[in-house]
Amino acid sequence: MSGGAGRRRRLVLHVDLNNTVVVADTVTGQAPRAALNTFLSTVTWGRAGAAGERRGRGYGGPGEWEWLSDRPSLRPPCPGALSYYSRHGRDPAFTEAGPGRRFRELHARHLQLLEWPGPPHDALSVPGEPGERYHLILPSFFRLLDTLHRDGRAFAVIFRTFGTDLPRALQAVSSALRGQHPQFPALRDVAVSGALRVRRDGEGQPDGPTEPSPPPRQTAL
């Protein structure tokens, strides 16, 4: 993709899909509500300790958990802190029971921000609770593309994933670049220098055209 023919070097963005720009996971069958719960468990920090809160049901065995931070962060707030995910594993109901309940309002607020703002779009939105549709790709990703385009910056995007959501993510991006995203209609003006494509390392053939000598992960440019 290109946002213009300026003299600055082309910016190449390497972006992981799941839990980064796609809030859903086909492999685990997680819709946005569950995927957001799992993500929050990876960015909330604590430690096992006698002074902590008791674990919720379903975590197996006795034990207690002590929170070391009341807000999520990508980095540990202090030495020795563990993410809830690293200690207890995947929990699609993290904020609904047990120690994670303290982040329930945070989950509800961000889930609301993920609600799709118009009529359903087969590529750009996904179903969640009955009657609700959500963004497949975070609006902030498209805002980034829109900003780069308005700034006249030449850029490329490489998606990386070990999952199976790449083809539908590419379909969503293609739809947005055709001006179909209700929040970012100006993306139709982004010049695309070549076709979006898929490459994969390993056995089996991915959906879409392929190229020889792929990188070690499924990739789109």
CSV table of N, CA and C in Angstrom, one decimal, residues 91-170:
chain,number,residue,atom,x,y,z
A,91,ASP,N,-8.5,-18.2,29.8
A,91,ASP,CA,-9.8,-18.1,30.5
A,91,ASP,C,-10.8,-17.2,29.8
A,92,PRO,N,-11.7,-17.7,28.9
A,92,PRO,CA,-12.6,-16.9,28.1
A,92,PRO,C,-13.7,-16.2,29.0
A,93,ALA,N,-13.7,-16.6,30.3
A,93,ALA,CA,-14.7,-15.9,31.2
A,93,ALA,C,-13.9,-15.2,32.3
A,94,PHE,N,-12.8,-14.7,32.0
A,94,PHE,CA,-11.9,-14.1,33.0
A,94,PHE,C,-12.5,-13.1,33.9
A,95,THR,N,-13.3,-12.2,33.4
A,95,THR,CA,-13.9,-11.1,34.2
A,95,THR,C,-15.3,-11.4,34.7
A,96,GLU,N,-15.7,-12.7,34.5
A,96,GLU,CA,-17.1,-13.0,34.9
A,96,GLU,C,-17.1,-13.7,36.3
A,97,ALA,N,-16.0,-14.3,36.7
A,97,ALA,CA,-15.9,-15.0,38.0
A,97,ALA,C,-14.5,-15.0,38.5
A,98,GLY,N,-14.3,-15.2,39.8
A,98,GLY,CA,-13.0,-15.3,40.3
A,98,GLY,C,-12.3,-14.0,40.4
A,99,PRO,N,-11.0,-14.0,40.6
A,99,PRO,CA,-10.3,-12.7,40.8
A,99,PRO,C,-10.4,-11.7,39.7
A,100,GLY,N,-10.7,-12.2,38.5
A,100,GLY,CA,-10.8,-11.3,37.3
A,100,GLY,C,-12.0,-10.4,37.3
A,101,ARG,N,-12.9,-10.7,38.2
A,101,ARG,CA,-14.2,-9.9,38.3
A,101,ARG,C,-13.9,-8.4,38.5
A,102,ARG,N,-12.7,-8.1,39.1
A,102,ARG,CA,-12.4,-6.6,39.3
A,102,ARG,C,-12.2,-5.9,38.0
A,103,PHE,N,-12.0,-6.6,36.9
A,103,PHE,CA,-11.9,-5.9,35.6
A,103,PHE,C,-13.1,-6.0,34.8
A,104,ARG,N,-14.3,-6.4,35.4
A,104,ARG,CA,-15.5,-6.6,34.6
A,104,ARG,C,-16.0,-5.3,33.9
A,105,GLU,N,-15.9,-4.2,34.7
A,105,GLU,CA,-16.3,-2.9,34.0
A,105,GLU,C,-15.4,-2.5,32.9
A,106,LEU,N,-14.1,-2.8,33.0
A,106,LEU,CA,-13.2,-2.5,32.0
A,106,LEU,C,-13.5,-3.3,30.7
A,107,HIS,N,-13.8,-4.6,31.0
A,107,HIS,CA,-14.2,-5.5,29.8
A,107,HIS,C,-15.5,-4.9,29.2
A,108,ALA,N,-16.5,-4.6,29.9
A,108,ALA,CA,-17.7,-4.1,29.4
A,108,ALA,C,-17.5,-2.8,28.6
A,109,ARG,N,-16.7,-1.9,29.1
A,109,ARG,CA,-16.4,-0.7,28.4
A,109,ARG,C,-15.7,-0.9,27.0
A,110,HIS,N,-14.7,-1.8,27.0
A,110,HIS,CA,-14.0,-2.0,25.8
A,110,HIS,C,-14.8,-2.9,24.8
A,111,LEU,N,-15.7,-3.7,25.3
A,111,LEU,CA,-16.6,-4.5,24.4
A,111,LEU,C,-17.5,-3.6,23.7
A,112,GLN,N,-18.0,-2.6,24.4
A,112,GLN,CA,-18.9,-1.6,23.8
A,112,GLN,C,-18.2,-0.8,22.7
A,113,LEU,N,-16.9,-0.5,23.0
A,113,LEU,CA,-16.1,0.2,21.9
A,113,LEU,C,-16.0,-0.6,20.7
A,114,LEU,N,-16.1,-1.9,20.8
A,114,LEU,CA,-15.9,-2.8,19.7
A,114,LEU,C,-17.2,-3.0,18.9
A,115,GLU,N,-18.3,-2.5,19.4
A,115,GLU,CA,-19.6,-2.7,18.7
A,115,GLU,C,-19.5,-2.0,17.3
A,116,TRP,N,-20.1,-2.8,16.3
A,116,TRP,CA,-20.1,-2.3,14.9
A,116,TRP,C,-21.1,-1.2,14.8
A,117,PRO,N,-20.8,0.0,14.1
A,117,PRO,CA,-21.6,1.2,14.1
A,117,PRO,C,-22.7,1.3,13.0
A,118,GLY,N,-23.0,0.2,12.4
A,118,GLY,CA,-24.0,0.4,11.3
A,118,GLY,C,-24.5,-1.0,10.9
A,119,PRO,N,-25.1,-1.1,9.7
A,119,PRO,CA,-25.7,-2.4,9.2
A,119,PRO,C,-24.5,-3.4,9.2
A,120,PRO,N,-24.8,-4.7,9.4
A,120,PRO,CA,-23.8,-5.7,9.4
A,120,PRO,C,-23.0,-5.7,8.0
A,121,HIS,N,-21.8,-6.0,8.1
A,121,HIS,CA,-20.9,-6.1,6.9
A,121,HIS,C,-20.3,-7.5,7.0
A,122,ASP,N,-20.4,-8.3,6.0
A,122,ASP,CA,-20.0,-9.7,6.1
A,122,ASP,C,-18.5,-9.8,6.3
A,123,ALA,N,-17.7,-8.9,5.8
A,123,ALA,CA,-16.2,-8.9,5.9
A,123,ALA,C,-15.7,-8.2,7.1
A,124,LEU,N,-16.3,-7.0,7.4
A,124,LEU,CA,-15.7,-6.1,8.4
A,124,LEU,C,-16.3,-6.3,9.8
A,125,SER,N,-17.4,-7.0,9.9
A,125,SER,CA,-18.0,-7.2,11.2
A,125,SER,C,-18.3,-8.7,11.5
A,126,VAL,N,-18.3,-9.0,12.8
A,126,VAL,CA,-18.6,-10.4,13.2
A,126,VAL,C,-19.7,-10.4,14.2
A,127,PRO,N,-20.4,-11.6,14.3
A,127,PRO,CA,-21.5,-11.7,15.3
A,127,PRO,C,-20.9,-11.9,16.7
A,128,GLY,N,-21.7,-11.5,17.7
A,128,GLY,CA,-21.3,-11.7,19.1
A,128,GLY,C,-22.5,-12.2,19.8
A,129,GLU,N,-23.0,-11.4,20.8
A,129,GLU,CA,-24.2,-11.8,21.5
A,129,GLU,C,-25.4,-11.6,20.5
A,130,PRO,N,-26.5,-12.3,20.8
A,130,PRO,CA,-27.6,-12.1,19.9
A,130,PRO,C,-28.0,-10.7,19.6
A,131,GLY,N,-28.1,-10.4,18.4
A,131,GLY,CA,-28.4,-9.0,18.0
A,131,GLY,C,-27.3,-8.0,17.9
A,132,GLU,N,-26.1,-8.5,18.3
A,132,GLU,CA,-24.9,-7.6,18.3
A,132,GLU,C,-23.9,-8.0,17.2
A,133,ARG,N,-23.3,-7.0,16.6
A,133,ARG,CA,-22.1,-7.2,15.7
A,133,ARG,C,-21.0,-6.4,16.2
A,134,TYR,N,-19.8,-6.9,16.0
A,134,TYR,CA,-18.5,-6.2,16.4
A,134,TYR,C,-17.6,-6.1,15.3
A,135,HIS,N,-16.6,-5.1,15.5
A,135,HIS,CA,-15.5,-5.0,14.5
A,135,HIS,C,-14.7,-6.3,14.5
A,136,LEU,N,-14.4,-6.7,13.3
A,136,LEU,CA,-13.4,-7.8,13.2
A,136,LEU,C,-12.0,-7.3,13.4
A,137,ILE,N,-11.7,-6.2,12.9
A,137,ILE,CA,-10.4,-5.5,13.1
A,137,ILE,C,-10.5,-4.2,13.8
A,138,LEU,N,-9.7,-4.0,14.8
A,138,LEU,CA,-9.8,-2.8,15.6
A,138,LEU,C,-9.8,-1.5,14.8
A,139,PRO,N,-10.7,-0.6,15.1
A,139,PRO,CA,-10.8,0.6,14.3
A,139,PRO,C,-9.5,1.4,14.3
A,140,SER,N,-8.7,1.2,15.4
A,140,SER,CA,-7.4,2.0,15.5
A,140,SER,C,-6.5,1.5,14.4
A,141,PHE,N,-6.6,0.3,13.9
A,141,PHE,CA,-5.7,-0.1,12.8
A,141,PHE,C,-6.0,0.7,11.6
A,142,PHE,N,-7.3,0.8,11.3
A,142,PHE,CA,-7.7,1.5,10.1
A,142,PHE,C,-7.4,3.0,10.3
A,143,ARG,N,-7.5,3.5,11.5
A,143,ARG,CA,-7.2,4.9,11.8
A,143,ARG,C,-5.7,5.1,11.5
A,144,LEU,N,-4.9,4.2,11.8
A,144,LEU,CA,-3.4,4.3,11.5
A,144,LEU,C,-3.2,4.4,10.0
A,145,LEU,N,-3.9,3.5,9.2
A,145,LEU,CA,-3.7,3.6,7.8
A,145,LEU,C,-4.2,4.9,7.2
A,146,ASP,N,-5.3,5.4,7.8
A,146,ASP,CA,-5.9,6.6,7.3
A,146,ASP,C,-4.9,7.8,7.6
A,147,THR,N,-4.3,7.8,8.8
A,147,THR,CA,-3.4,8.8,9.2
A,147,THR,C,-2.1,8.8,8.3
A,148,LEU,N,-1.6,7.6,8.0
A,148,LEU,CA,-0.4,7.5,7.2
A,148,LEU,C,-0.8,8.0,5.8
A,149,HIS,N,-1.9,7.7,5.3
A,149,HIS,CA,-2.4,8.1,4.0
A,149,HIS,C,-2.5,9.6,3.9
A,150,ARG,N,-3.1,10.2,4.9
A,150,ARG,CA,-3.3,11.7,4.9
A,150,ARG,C,-1.9,12.4,5.1
A,151,ASP,N,-1.0,11.7,5.7
A,151,ASP,CA,0.4,12.3,5.9
A,151,ASP,C,1.2,12.1,4.6
A,152,GLY,N,0.7,11.4,3.6
A,152,GLY,CA,1.5,11.2,2.4
A,152,GLY,C,2.6,10.2,2.5
A,153,ARG,N,2.5,9.3,3.5
A,153,ARG,CA,3.5,8.4,3.8
A,153,ARG,C,3.4,7.1,3.0
A,154,ALA,N,4.4,6.7,2.3
A,154,ALA,CA,4.4,5.4,1.7
A,154,ALA,C,4.6,4.3,2.7
A,155,PHE,N,3.8,3.2,2.7
A,155,PHE,CA,3.9,2.2,3.7
A,155,PHE,C,3.5,0.9,3.2
A,156,ALA,N,3.9,-0.2,3.9
A,156,ALA,CA,3.4,-1.5,3.6
A,156,ALA,C,3.1,-2.2,5.0
A,157,VAL,N,2.1,-3.1,4.9
A,157,VAL,CA,1.7,-3.8,6.1
A,157,VAL,C,1.9,-5.3,5.9
A,158,ILE,N,2.5,-6.0,6.9
A,158,ILE,CA,2.7,-7.4,6.8
A,158,ILE,C,2.0,-8.0,8.1
A,159,PHE,N,0.9,-8.8,7.8
A,159,PHE,CA,0.3,-9.5,8.9
A,159,PHE,C,0.9,-10.8,9.2
A,160,ARG,N,1.1,-11.1,10.5
A,160,ARG,CA,1.7,-12.4,10.8
A,160,ARG,C,0.7,-13.1,11.8
A,161,THR,N,0.6,-14.4,11.6
A,161,THR,CA,-0.2,-15.2,12.5
A,161,THR,C,0.1,-16.7,12.4
A,162,PHE,N,-0.1,-17.4,13.5
A,162,PHE,CA,0.0,-18.9,13.6
A,162,PHE,C,-1.4,-19.4,13.4
A,163,GLY,N,-2.4,-18.6,13.4
A,163,GLY,CA,-3.8,-19.0,13.4
A,163,GLY,C,-4.3,-19.1,11.9
A,164,THR,N,-5.7,-19.1,11.8
A,164,THR,CA,-6.3,-19.3,10.5
A,164,THR,C,-7.2,-18.0,10.1
A,165,ASP,N,-7.0,-16.9,10.8
A,165,ASP,CA,-7.8,-15.7,10.5
A,165,ASP,C,-7.3,-14.8,9.5
A,166,LEU,N,-6.1,-15.2,8.9
A,166,LEU,CA,-5.5,-14.3,7.9
A,166,LEU,C,-6.4,-14.0,6.7
A,167,PRO,N,-7.0,-15.1,6.0
A,167,PRO,CA,-7.8,-14.8,4.8
A,167,PRO,C,-8.9,-13.8,5.1
A,168,ARG,N,-9.6,-14.0,6.2
A,168,ARG,CA,-10.8,-13.1,6.4
A,168,ARG,C,-10.3,-11.7,6.9
A,169,ALA,N,-9.1,-11.6,7.5
A,169,ALA,CA,-8.5,-10.3,7.8
A,169,ALA,C,-8.2,-9.6,6.5
A,170,LEU,N,-7.6,-10.3,5.5
A,170,LEU,CA,-7.3,-9.7,4.3
A,170,LEU,C,-8.6,-9.2,3.5
